[in-house]
Amino acid sequence: MDGHDAFPRSSPHSDTSWQVAVALQDMKFSAAHFVAFEGFREPLHGHNYTVGARIGSKRPQADGYVVDFGDLKKVIRGICKEMDQRTLLPAKSDVLCFCEDSSSDKLEIQCQGGVRMVLPRQDCILLPIVHTTAEELAEYIASEVISRIGGFLQKRGCEWLEVQVSERPGQGAAHMTSLRPERLAVPVSLKRHVPRPCMVPVSSMDDPVDEVLRELPRASSASSASSEVQFVPSPNRRPLKLSKNFQRPAGSAHPLAEEAFRQLLSTLGPEESSRPELYKTPYRAAKAFMEMTAGSSIKDPLEAVGDAVFEVEGAHDLVAVRDIPFHSLCEHHLLPFSGTAHIAYFPDGRVLGLSKFARLLQVFARRLQLQERLTHQFVDAVFELLSPKAVAVSLEATHACMSHRGASVPSSTRTIALRGPQKDDPALKEQLLLGVGRGGAVAARL
């Protein structure tokens, strides 16, 4: 294939005598990218990439093959197809941050030097690399090949894999990796780099997709020491939760979770689990699982309300916020439960912005939960934030583990919890319970 003749053909392991290689014209993809690191960012541009691969082994198997060419070609073509006609973005970049705008399906790329790029979300693919160079693309494709057929290659006695990526004829890079078991079982870290300022101003770039919306504040010395990335707040913009070490395109699916779902599907038998319709199911299921448990990664749930706690003179009368929807995941069966929450409280001069109740509830709900614990965590957080005279929280939910398995009986469960120094005052207690509603199955801690 063009551009691959310059790659060395020596074996990375002296004890492997057999090699197979694929480098065909249809193993290619066209994509846009830019490379950014501290002090530098190049304009967005594109390449017609070509991909090749080699595998080394000590000997062919009983069927005469080291590995069937078709198996290797199929997986590489699939990887190329996923990146074709996309903008390649490095999820592990130490100078870029990514925010998704739910209202417009746009992906905003932020650099702390004050530069922003806004791209259509569906045109982008987030890769678990630091830079979108040919070197790191070769490493990424090699890791994808291993994640998809590494076990199969291992069983056939394959010793190593080399992936070659060319940006144009005569210009490319190669990555070699061992297929031996001790090299495949590499633990995945969740730690991220902290973004550093990118010093190239947008005005110096001939880049039509750049948008200078406003100057972003530079990270302080305190935030620079943190492993968390600070995103510019917006009502419709939500930060993408990115893993430093391995983040799948277009979301937050983790490879360990994806592999676990793949193994789970294999229990259905080879015929059912190999259906083409299920090819991306492990990735989709892992992505959904990570989304539904995203609250587990938030160390301080109270930070979800920001500065929306207000001192209001004379605020002492009942406040009731009702019908807040929530969705959670049962920790016993990993099945969903969902419902609505109601909250009522008697403030003591301090109130919370109404929308923040929903945000705070979501932090606790988006994790493996019990409804009883969720109720108590929510009411405890509200009490800690506001120090009201009294507060009551009621959650009413339906549980899939009740309606879809076991007894298979549809029902709803209500839990109620009260907090505060005056929660036992008969007059206040009656108003609180009226505020959050009564009836249904109640598991209250009064």
Tab-separated table of C-alpha atoms in Angstrom:
chain	number	residue	atom	x	y	z
A	1	MET	CA	0.000	0.000	0.000
A	2	ASP	CA	1.215	3.516	-0.702
A	3	GLY	CA	3.209	4.960	2.127
A	4	HIS	CA	3.912	1.646	3.832
A	5	ASP	CA	6.968	0.549	1.852
A	6	ALA	CA	9.164	2.674	4.113
A	7	PHE	CA	8.183	0.749	7.255
A	8	PRO	CA	10.767	-1.717	8.570
A	9	ARG	CA	9.971	-5.346	8.048
A	10	SER	CA	12.163	-6.756	10.797
A	11	SER	CA	10.398	-8.690	13.540
A	12	PRO	CA	10.183	-7.016	16.958
A	13	HIS	CA	10.682	-10.456	18.519
A	14	SER	CA	13.587	-12.551	17.317
A	15	ASP	CA	11.776	-15.794	18.162
A	16	THR	CA	8.894	-15.205	15.706
A	17	SER	CA	9.582	-16.625	12.266
A	18	TRP	CA	6.215	-16.089	10.580
A	19	GLN	CA	4.475	-12.876	9.647
A	20	VAL	CA	1.224	-12.020	7.902
A	21	ALA	CA	0.420	-8.548	6.608
A	22	VAL	CA	-2.603	-6.745	5.184
A	23	ALA	CA	-2.385	-3.401	3.382
A	24	LEU	CA	-5.255	-2.925	0.944
A	25	GLN	CA	-6.701	0.105	-0.807
A	26	ASP	CA	-10.032	-0.185	1.015
A	27	MET	CA	-8.365	-0.052	4.433
A	28	LYS	CA	-8.495	3.731	4.585
A	29	PHE	CA	-10.417	6.679	5.989
A	30	SER	CA	-10.625	10.404	5.351
A	31	ALA	CA	-10.711	12.622	8.420
A	32	ALA	CA	-9.994	16.110	9.721
A	33	HIS	CA	-7.752	16.792	12.709
A	34	PHE	CA	-5.421	19.271	14.331
A	35	VAL	CA	-2.522	18.780	16.717
A	36	ALA	CA	-2.373	20.888	19.889
A	37	PHE	CA	0.065	20.947	22.751
A	38	GLU	CA	1.308	23.587	25.160
A	39	GLY	CA	2.231	26.694	23.175
A	40	PHE	CA	1.028	25.387	19.818
A	41	ARG	CA	-2.146	24.583	17.912
A	42	GLU	CA	-2.280	23.991	14.188
A	43	PRO	CA	-5.287	24.801	11.977
A	44	LEU	CA	-7.940	22.202	11.325
A	45	HIS	CA	-7.063	20.246	8.192
A	46	GLY	CA	-7.585	16.798	6.690
A	47	HIS	CA	-5.813	13.685	5.408
A	48	ASN	CA	-6.677	10.612	3.396
A	49	TYR	CA	-5.321	8.039	5.836
A	50	THR	CA	-4.320	4.494	4.883
A	51	VAL	CA	-3.899	1.658	7.371
A	52	GLY	CA	-1.892	-1.544	7.299
A	53	ALA	CA	-1.145	-4.268	9.829
A	54	ARG	CA	1.288	-7.110	10.455
A	55	ILE	CA	1.097	-9.993	12.901
A	56	GLY	CA	3.981	-12.205	13.989
A	57	SER	CA	3.921	-15.789	15.236
A	58	LYS	CA	6.337	-18.614	15.951
A	59	ARG	CA	4.477	-21.007	13.680
A	60	PRO	CA	1.229	-21.412	11.720
A	61	GLN	CA	-1.644	-23.333	13.294
A	62	ALA	CA	-2.887	-26.772	12.197
A	63	ASP	CA	-4.982	-25.151	9.430
A	64	GLY	CA	-1.825	-23.689	7.882
A	65	TYR	CA	-2.658	-20.100	8.836
A	66	VAL	CA	-1.038	-17.778	11.334
A	67	VAL	CA	-4.371	-15.965	11.147
A	68	ASP	CA	-6.987	-15.698	8.433
A	69	PHE	CA	-6.461	-12.501	6.421
A	70	GLY	CA	-10.222	-11.992	6.379
A	71	ASP	CA	-10.478	-11.739	10.166
A	72	LEU	CA	-7.816	-9.042	10.323
A	73	LYS	CA	-9.181	-7.118	7.336
A	74	LYS	CA	-12.719	-7.120	8.715
A	75	VAL	CA	-11.809	-5.537	12.037
A	76	ILE	CA	-9.499	-2.907	10.497
A	77	ARG	CA	-12.101	-1.941	7.909
A	78	GLY	CA	-14.619	-1.558	10.725
A	79	ILE	CA	-12.293	0.756	12.664
A	80	CYS	CA	-11.603	2.806	9.535
A	81	LYS	CA	-15.326	3.126	8.875
A	82	GLU	CA	-15.897	4.531	12.379
A	83	MET	CA	-13.340	7.297	11.757
A	84	ASP	CA	-14.185	8.010	8.103
A	85	GLN	CA	-15.527	11.502	7.329
A	86	ARG	CA	-15.126	12.567	10.960
A	87	THR	CA	-13.129	15.136	12.889
A	88	LEU	CA	-10.635	13.312	15.111
A	89	LEU	CA	-10.371	14.772	18.612
A	90	PRO	CA	-7.960	13.718	21.413
A	91	ALA	CA	-9.997	13.017	24.568
A	92	LYS	CA	-6.813	12.852	26.702
A	93	SER	CA	-5.420	16.186	25.507
A	94	ASP	CA	-3.766	18.264	28.208
A	95	VAL	CA	-4.687	21.567	26.517
A	96	LEU	CA	-8.215	20.918	25.239
A	97	CYS	CA	-11.569	20.498	26.968
A	98	PHE	CA	-14.829	19.343	25.409
A	99	CYS	CA	-18.388	20.436	26.178
A	100	GLU	CA	-21.563	19.134	24.581
A	101	ASP	CA	-24.493	21.505	23.956
A	102	SER	CA	-27.692	19.486	24.329
A	103	SER	CA	-29.835	22.186	22.751
A	104	SER	CA	-28.009	22.342	19.426
A	105	ASP	CA	-26.049	19.073	19.069
A	106	LYS	CA	-22.819	21.038	18.950
A	107	LEU	CA	-19.484	20.069	20.473
A	108	GLU	CA	-17.465	22.943	21.869
A	109	ILE	CA	-13.695	22.570	22.071
A	110	GLN	CA	-12.153	24.846	24.690
A	111	CYS	CA	-8.554	25.841	25.098
A	112	GLN	CA	-7.722	27.795	28.220
A	113	GLY	CA	-5.928	30.457	26.231
A	114	GLY	CA	-9.343	31.822	25.225
A	115	VAL	CA	-9.875	29.853	22.000
A	116	ARG	CA	-13.081	27.962	21.248
A	117	MET	CA	-14.052	25.815	18.294
A	118	VAL	CA	-17.641	24.728	17.721
A	119	LEU	CA	-18.306	21.663	15.568
A	120	PRO	CA	-21.367	19.492	14.816
A	121	ARG	CA	-21.374	16.728	17.432
A	122	GLN	CA	-22.220	13.975	14.958
A	123	ASP	CA	-19.175	14.868	12.849
A	124	CYS	CA	-16.722	14.379	15.710
A	125	ILE	CA	-15.139	11.303	17.210
A	126	LEU	CA	-13.355	11.467	20.564
A	127	LEU	CA	-10.356	9.156	20.677
A	128	PRO	CA	-8.509	8.013	23.835
A	129	ILE	CA	-5.238	9.686	22.831
A	130	VAL	CA	-3.350	12.857	23.728
A	131	HIS	CA	-2.625	14.020	20.172
A	132	THR	CA	-4.156	13.046	16.831
A	133	THR	CA	-0.769	12.351	15.278
A	134	ALA	CA	-0.121	9.372	13.008
A	135	GLU	CA	1.914	7.823	15.823
A	136	GLU	CA	-0.929	7.908	18.337
A	137	LEU	CA	-3.549	6.953	15.746
A	138	ALA	CA	-1.488	3.832	15.005
A	139	GLU	CA	-1.395	3.029	18.716
A	140	TYR	CA	-5.153	3.616	19.039
A	141	ILE	CA	-5.998	1.369	16.086
A	142	ALA	CA	-3.711	-1.330	17.500
A	143	SER	CA	-5.523	-1.115	20.850
A	144	GLU	CA	-8.868	-1.372	19.060
A	145	VAL	CA	-7.756	-4.462	17.156
A	146	ILE	CA	-6.644	-6.038	20.437
A	147	SER	CA	-9.876	-5.114	22.242
A	148	ARG	CA	-11.944	-6.733	19.481
A	149	ILE	CA	-9.963	-9.815	18.477
A	150	GLY	CA	-7.003	-9.870	20.859
A	151	GLY	CA	-8.200	-13.001	22.626
A	152	PHE	CA	-8.687	-14.743	19.281
A	153	LEU	CA	-5.174	-13.784	18.106
A	154	GLN	CA	-3.731	-14.957	21.399
A	155	LYS	CA	-5.404	-18.342	21.089
A	156	ARG	CA	-3.799	-18.742	17.670
A	157	GLY	CA	-0.360	-18.177	19.157
A	158	CYS	CA	0.194	-14.697	17.696
A	159	GLU	CA	3.051	-12.917	19.437
A	160	TRP	CA	2.860	-9.296	18.299
A	161	LEU	CA	0.864	-6.823	16.265
A	162	GLU	CA	2.070	-3.858	14.248
A	163	VAL	CA	-0.289	-1.208	12.869
A	164	GLN	CA	0.821	1.334	10.295
A	165	VAL	CA	-0.959	4.623	9.584
A	166	SER	CA	-0.008	6.860	6.647
A	167	GLU	CA	-1.210	10.422	6.159
A	168	ARG	CA	-0.004	10.427	2.552
A	169	PRO	CA	2.301	8.268	0.429
A	170	GLY	CA	5.714	8.108	2.050
A	171	GLN	CA	4.602	9.758	5.313
A	172	GLY	CA	3.332	7.683	8.210
A	173	ALA	CA	4.011	5.965	11.496
A	174	ALA	CA	3.844	2.458	12.950
A	175	HIS	CA	3.121	1.061	16.386
A	176	MET	CA	4.154	-2.404	17.580
A	177	THR	CA	2.674	-4.089	20.613
A	178	SER	CA	2.966	-7.498	22.215
A	179	LEU	CA	0.038	-9.908	22.180
A	180	ARG	CA	1.392	-11.937	25.074
A	181	PRO	CA	-0.989	-12.226	28.053
A	182	GLU	CA	1.130	-10.195	30.454
A	183	ARG	CA	1.100	-7.274	28.020
A	184	LEU	CA	-2.650	-7.361	27.375
A	185	ALA	CA	-3.663	-7.240	31.044
A	186	VAL	CA	-2.767	-3.576	31.526
A	187	PRO	CA	-4.815	-1.773	34.209
A	188	VAL	CA	-6.733	1.256	33.023
A	189	SER	CA	-6.252	4.496	34.967
A	190	LEU	CA	-9.049	7.037	35.367
A	191	LYS	CA	-6.798	10.001	36.071
A	192	ARG	CA	-6.740	12.909	33.602
A	193	HIS	CA	-4.199	15.468	32.618
A	194	VAL	CA	-4.987	19.007	33.721
A	195	PRO	CA	-5.435	21.340	30.718
A	196	ARG	CA	-2.682	23.870	30.265
A	197	PRO	CA	-3.002	27.122	28.292
A	198	CYS	CA	-2.630	26.886	24.540
A	199	MET	CA	-0.723	30.034	23.600
A	200	VAL	CA	-1.554	30.355	19.887
A	201	PRO	CA	-4.238	33.080	19.483
A	202	VAL	CA	-7.169	32.285	17.250
A	203	SER	CA	-6.587	35.430	15.211
A	204	SER	CA	-3.346	33.972	13.881
A	205	MET	CA	-5.088	30.910	12.470
A	206	ASP	CA	-6.748	30.580	9.101
A	207	ASP	CA	-9.373	28.353	10.683
A	208	PRO	CA	-13.037	29.035	9.725
A	209	VAL	CA	-14.555	26.964	12.539
A	210	ASP	CA	-12.940	28.950	15.363
A	211	GLU	CA	-15.262	31.164	17.368
A	212	VAL	CA	-13.899	33.580	19.945
A	213	LEU	CA	-16.919	33.886	22.214
A	214	ARG	CA	-15.240	35.500	25.205
A	215	GLU	CA	-11.940	35.393	27.022
A	216	LEU	CA	-11.782	32.412	29.349
A	217	PRO	CA	-10.200	32.782	32.793
A	218	ARG	CA	-6.857	31.128	33.149
A	219	ALA	CA	-6.512	28.361	35.711
A	220	SER	CA	-5.312	29.577	39.076
A	221	SER	CA	-2.459	27.882	40.880
A	222	ALA	CA	-4.992	26.062	43.031
A	223	SER	CA	-6.944	24.708	40.092
A	224	SER	CA	-3.787	23.781	38.234
A	225	ALA	CA	-2.952	21.328	40.973
A	226	SER	CA	-6.348	19.687	40.695
A	227	SER	CA	-7.149	16.692	38.522
A	228	GLU	CA	-10.568	18.141	37.694
A	229	VAL	CA	-11.230	20.244	34.607
A	230	GLN	CA	-13.278	23.411	35.082
A	231	PHE	CA	-15.809	24.053	32.337
A	232	VAL	CA	-17.539	27.331	31.587
A	233	PRO	CA	-21.099	27.026	32.956
A	234	SER	CA	-24.092	27.300	30.656
A	235	PRO	CA	-27.748	26.282	31.095
A	236	ASN	CA	-27.642	23.918	28.119
A	237	ARG	CA	-24.006	22.894	28.134
A	238	ARG	CA	-22.927	19.783	29.961
A	239	PRO	CA	-19.316	18.641	30.331
A	240	LEU	CA	-18.322	15.363	28.762
A	241	LYS	CA	-16.902	13.123	31.468
A	242	LEU	CA	-13.650	12.021	29.905
A	243	SER	CA	-11.375	9.279	31.169
A	244	LYS	CA	-7.698	9.987	30.747
A	245	ASN	CA	-6.664	6.520	29.786
A	246	PHE	CA	-9.312	5.050	27.542
A	247	GLN	CA	-12.346	6.908	26.317
A	248	ARG	CA	-14.464	5.606	23.465
A	249	PRO	CA	-15.678	7.887	20.713
A	250	ALA	CA	-18.859	9.920	21.197
A	251	GLY	CA	-19.382	9.232	24.852
A	252	SER	CA	-18.046	7.778	28.049
A	253	ALA	CA	-18.081	4.032	27.509
A	254	HIS	CA	-15.168	2.388	29.298
A	255	PRO	CA	-13.398	-0.556	27.612
A	256	LEU	CA	-13.576	-2.717	30.732
A	257	ALA	CA	-17.328	-2.182	30.912
A	258	GLU	CA	-17.661	-2.827	27.198
A	259	GLU	CA	-15.719	-6.069	27.462
A	260	ALA	CA	-17.874	-7.123	30.416
A	261	PHE	CA	-21.042	-6.604	28.368
A	262	ARG	CA	-19.449	-8.509	25.496
A	263	GLN	CA	-18.770	-11.431	27.825
A	264	LEU	CA	-22.305	-11.212	29.150
A	265	LEU	CA	-23.742	-11.502	25.654
A	266	SER	CA	-21.527	-14.518	25.006
A	267	THR	CA	-23.537	-16.442	27.630
A	268	LEU	CA	-26.420	-16.464	25.122
A	269	GLY	CA	-24.401	-18.835	22.962
A	270	PRO	CA	-22.202	-18.282	19.900
A	271	GLU	CA	-25.046	-18.122	17.383
A	272	GLU	CA	-27.066	-15.485	19.231
A	273	SER	CA	-24.140	-13.392	20.475
A	274	SER	CA	-22.497	-13.228	17.023
A	275	ARG	CA	-25.502	-11.671	15.274
A	276	PRO	CA	-24.364	-8.530	13.372
A	277	GLU	CA	-27.113	-6.503	15.043
A	278	LEU	CA	-25.276	-6.979	18.368
A	279	TYR	CA	-21.873	-5.848	17.103
A	280	LYS	CA	-22.034	-2.424	18.804
A	281	THR	CA	-24.340	-3.449	21.640
A	282	PRO	CA	-21.519	-3.870	24.211
A	283	TYR	CA	-20.296	-0.344	23.485
A	284	ARG	CA	-23.788	1.133	23.649
A	285	ALA	CA	-24.616	-0.725	26.860
A	286	ALA	CA	-21.321	0.319	28.472
A	287	LYS	CA	-21.914	3.929	27.472
A	288	ALA	CA	-25.412	3.843	28.965
A	289	PHE	CA	-24.107	2.245	32.158
A	290	MET	CA	-21.445	4.935	32.577
A	291	GLU	CA	-24.044	7.648	32.012
A	292	MET	CA	-26.428	6.111	34.547
A	293	THR	CA	-23.696	5.903	37.201
A	294	ALA	CA	-21.992	9.232	36.454
A	295	GLY	CA	-22.888	10.587	39.895
A	296	SER	CA	-20.499	8.115	41.525
A	297	SER	CA	-17.521	10.134	40.293
A	298	ILE	CA	-18.667	13.374	41.954
A	299	LYS	CA	-16.818	13.705	45.249
A	300	ASP	CA	-18.832	16.603	46.690
A	301	PRO	CA	-22.485	16.502	45.552
A	302	LEU	CA	-23.159	19.897	47.172
A	303	GLU	CA	-21.010	21.542	44.501
A	304	ALA	CA	-23.811	20.802	42.019
A	305	VAL	CA	-25.783	23.783	43.314
A	306	GLY	CA	-22.924	26.233	42.821
A	307	ASP	CA	-23.649	29.640	44.352
A	308	ALA	CA	-27.439	29.253	44.182
A	309	VAL	CA	-27.981	29.395	47.975
A	310	PHE	CA	-29.473	32.799	48.786
A	311	GLU	CA	-29.916	34.699	52.033
A	312	VAL	CA	-33.476	36.088	51.988
A	313	GLU	CA	-34.657	38.229	54.878
A	314	GLY	CA	-38.087	37.150	56.063
A	315	ALA	CA	-38.023	33.794	54.277
A	316	HIS	CA	-39.731	31.592	56.863
A	317	ASP	CA	-42.883	30.256	55.172
A	318	LEU	CA	-43.353	26.859	53.565
A	319	VAL	CA	-41.661	26.232	50.210
A	320	ALA	CA	-42.767	23.141	48.254
A	321	VAL	CA	-41.192	21.915	45.024
A	322	ARG	CA	-43.039	18.989	43.479
A	323	ASP	CA	-42.886	16.509	40.624
A	324	ILE	CA	-39.119	16.474	40.047
A	325	PRO	CA	-38.424	13.480	37.773
A	326	PHE	CA	-35.472	11.181	38.487
A	327	HIS	CA	-33.986	7.951	37.155
A	328	SER	CA	-31.667	5.614	39.024
A	329	LEU	CA	-30.230	2.100	38.944
A	330	CYS	CA	-31.062	-0.566	41.515
A	331	GLU	CA	-27.878	-1.859	43.132
A	332	HIS	CA	-29.345	-5.331	43.678
A	333	HIS	CA	-30.250	-6.224	40.087
A	334	LEU	CA	-28.762	-3.368	38.001
A	335	LEU	CA	-32.275	-2.625	36.769
A	336	PRO	CA	-33.694	0.903	36.555
A	337	PHE	CA	-36.152	2.560	38.842
A	338	SER	CA	-37.645	5.972	38.195
A	339	GLY	CA	-40.231	8.305	39.586
A	340	THR	CA	-40.825	11.768	40.970
A	341	ALA	CA	-39.562	13.612	44.013
A	342	HIS	CA	-41.328	16.208	46.153
A	343	ILE	CA	-39.657	18.468	48.676
A	344	ALA	CA	-41.082	20.878	51.238
A	345	TYR	CA	-39.203	22.972	53.762
A	346	PHE	CA	-39.556	25.835	56.191
A	347	PRO	CA	-36.562	28.086	55.517
A	348	ASP	CA	-34.750	29.980	58.227
A	349	GLY	CA	-33.667	32.925	56.072
A	350	ARG	CA	-31.870	30.799	53.440
A	351	VAL	CA	-33.344	29.409	50.191
A	352	LEU	CA	-32.081	27.401	47.228
A	353	GLY	CA	-32.598	28.198	43.548
A	354	LEU	CA	-35.479	26.007	42.395
A	355	SER	CA	-33.661	24.272	39.522
A	356	LYS	CA	-30.849	23.227	41.869
A	357	PHE	CA	-33.089	20.748	43.653
A	358	ALA	CA	-33.257	18.737	40.412
A	359	ARG	CA	-29.493	18.995	39.875
A	360	LEU	CA	-28.757	17.891	43.416
A	361	LEU	CA	-31.169	14.971	43.166
A	362	GLN	CA	-29.575	13.820	39.901
A	363	VAL	CA	-26.120	13.652	41.501
A	364	PHE	CA	-27.401	11.117	44.027
A	365	ALA	CA	-29.692	9.285	41.592
A	366	ARG	CA	-27.049	8.699	38.909
A	367	ARG	CA	-25.342	5.886	40.784
A	368	LEU	CA	-26.145	2.391	42.071
A	369	GLN	CA	-28.852	3.077	44.610
A	370	LEU	CA	-31.622	2.045	46.930
A	371	GLN	CA	-34.669	4.279	47.028
A	372	GLU	CA	-34.459	4.532	50.821
A	373	ARG	CA	-30.824	5.653	50.712
A	374	LEU	CA	-31.513	8.070	47.858
A	375	THR	CA	-34.272	9.693	49.913
A	376	HIS	CA	-32.031	10.139	52.945
A	377	GLN	CA	-29.036	11.398	50.968
A	378	PHE	CA	-31.194	13.977	49.233
A	379	VAL	CA	-32.874	15.289	52.383
A	380	ASP	CA	-29.549	15.337	54.289
A	381	ALA	CA	-27.939	17.380	51.510
A	382	VAL	CA	-30.783	19.906	51.493
A	383	PHE	CA	-30.602	20.211	55.266
A	384	GLU	CA	-26.829	20.722	55.165
A	385	LEU	CA	-27.140	23.417	52.497
A	386	LEU	CA	-30.006	25.434	53.953
A	387	SER	CA	-30.205	24.631	57.693
A	388	PRO	CA	-34.011	24.999	57.557
A	389	LYS	CA	-36.337	24.758	60.511
A	390	ALA	CA	-37.669	21.531	59.011
A	391	VAL	CA	-37.558	19.767	55.649
A	392	ALA	CA	-39.359	16.762	54.175
A	393	VAL	CA	-38.571	14.774	51.044
A	394	SER	CA	-40.825	12.207	49.388
A	395	LEU	CA	-39.831	9.938	46.506
A	396	GLU	CA	-42.326	7.798	44.642
A	397	ALA	CA	-40.915	5.345	42.103
A	398	THR	CA	-41.587	2.211	40.103
A	399	HIS	CA	-38.914	-0.492	40.076
A	400	ALA	CA	-38.124	-2.726	37.099
A	401	CYS	CA	-36.768	-5.348	39.501
A	402	MET	CA	-40.316	-5.599	40.864
A	403	SER	CA	-42.292	-5.402	37.619
A	404	HIS	CA	-39.974	-7.128	35.098
A	405	ARG	CA	-38.628	-10.094	37.086
A	406	GLY	CA	-39.406	-12.200	40.118
A	407	ALA	CA	-42.994	-11.529	41.117
A	408	SER	CA	-43.470	-9.405	37.965
A	409	VAL	CA	-46.014	-7.256	39.764
A	410	PRO	CA	-46.238	-3.550	38.880
A	411	SER	CA	-46.305	-1.308	41.929
A	412	SER	CA	-44.986	1.993	43.209
A	413	THR	CA	-43.046	2.678	46.390
A	414	ARG	CA	-43.008	5.921	48.354
A	415	THR	CA	-40.282	6.856	50.804
A	416	ILE	CA	-40.410	9.881	53.105
A	417	ALA	CA	-37.721	11.430	55.292
A	418	LEU	CA	-37.785	14.485	57.560
A	419	ARG	CA	-34.951	16.547	59.008
A	420	GLY	CA	-34.566	19.695	61.072
A	421	PRO	CA	-34.832	20.876	64.672
A	422	GLN	CA	-38.584	21.529	64.334
A	423	LYS	CA	-39.517	18.474	62.246
A	424	ASP	CA	-41.549	17.038	65.148
A	425	ASP	CA	-43.588	20.185	65.651
A	426	PRO	CA	-47.148	18.947	64.938
A	427	ALA	CA	-48.243	22.007	62.942
A	428	LEU	CA	-45.067	22.148	60.805
A	429	LYS	CA	-44.996	18.396	60.322
A	430	GLU	CA	-48.559	18.347	59.001
A	431	GLN	CA	-47.797	21.093	56.477
A	432	LEU	CA	-44.614	19.335	55.378
A	433	LEU	CA	-46.412	16.051	54.767
A	434	LEU	CA	-49.146	17.854	52.883
A	435	GLY	CA	-46.464	19.554	50.829
A	436	VAL	CA	-44.845	16.292	49.745
A	437	GLY	CA	-48.107	14.328	49.465
A	438	ARG	CA	-49.430	11.335	51.342
A	439	GLY	CA	-50.544	7.783	50.633
A	440	GLY	CA	-48.952	4.826	48.852
A	441	ALA	CA	-46.340	2.505	50.289
A	442	VAL	CA	-44.394	4.548	52.835
A	443	ALA	CA	-41.016	3.737	54.323
A	444	ALA	CA	-40.584	6.820	56.513
A	445	ARG	CA	-37.995	7.775	59.095
A	446	LEU	CA	-40.110	10.279	61.063
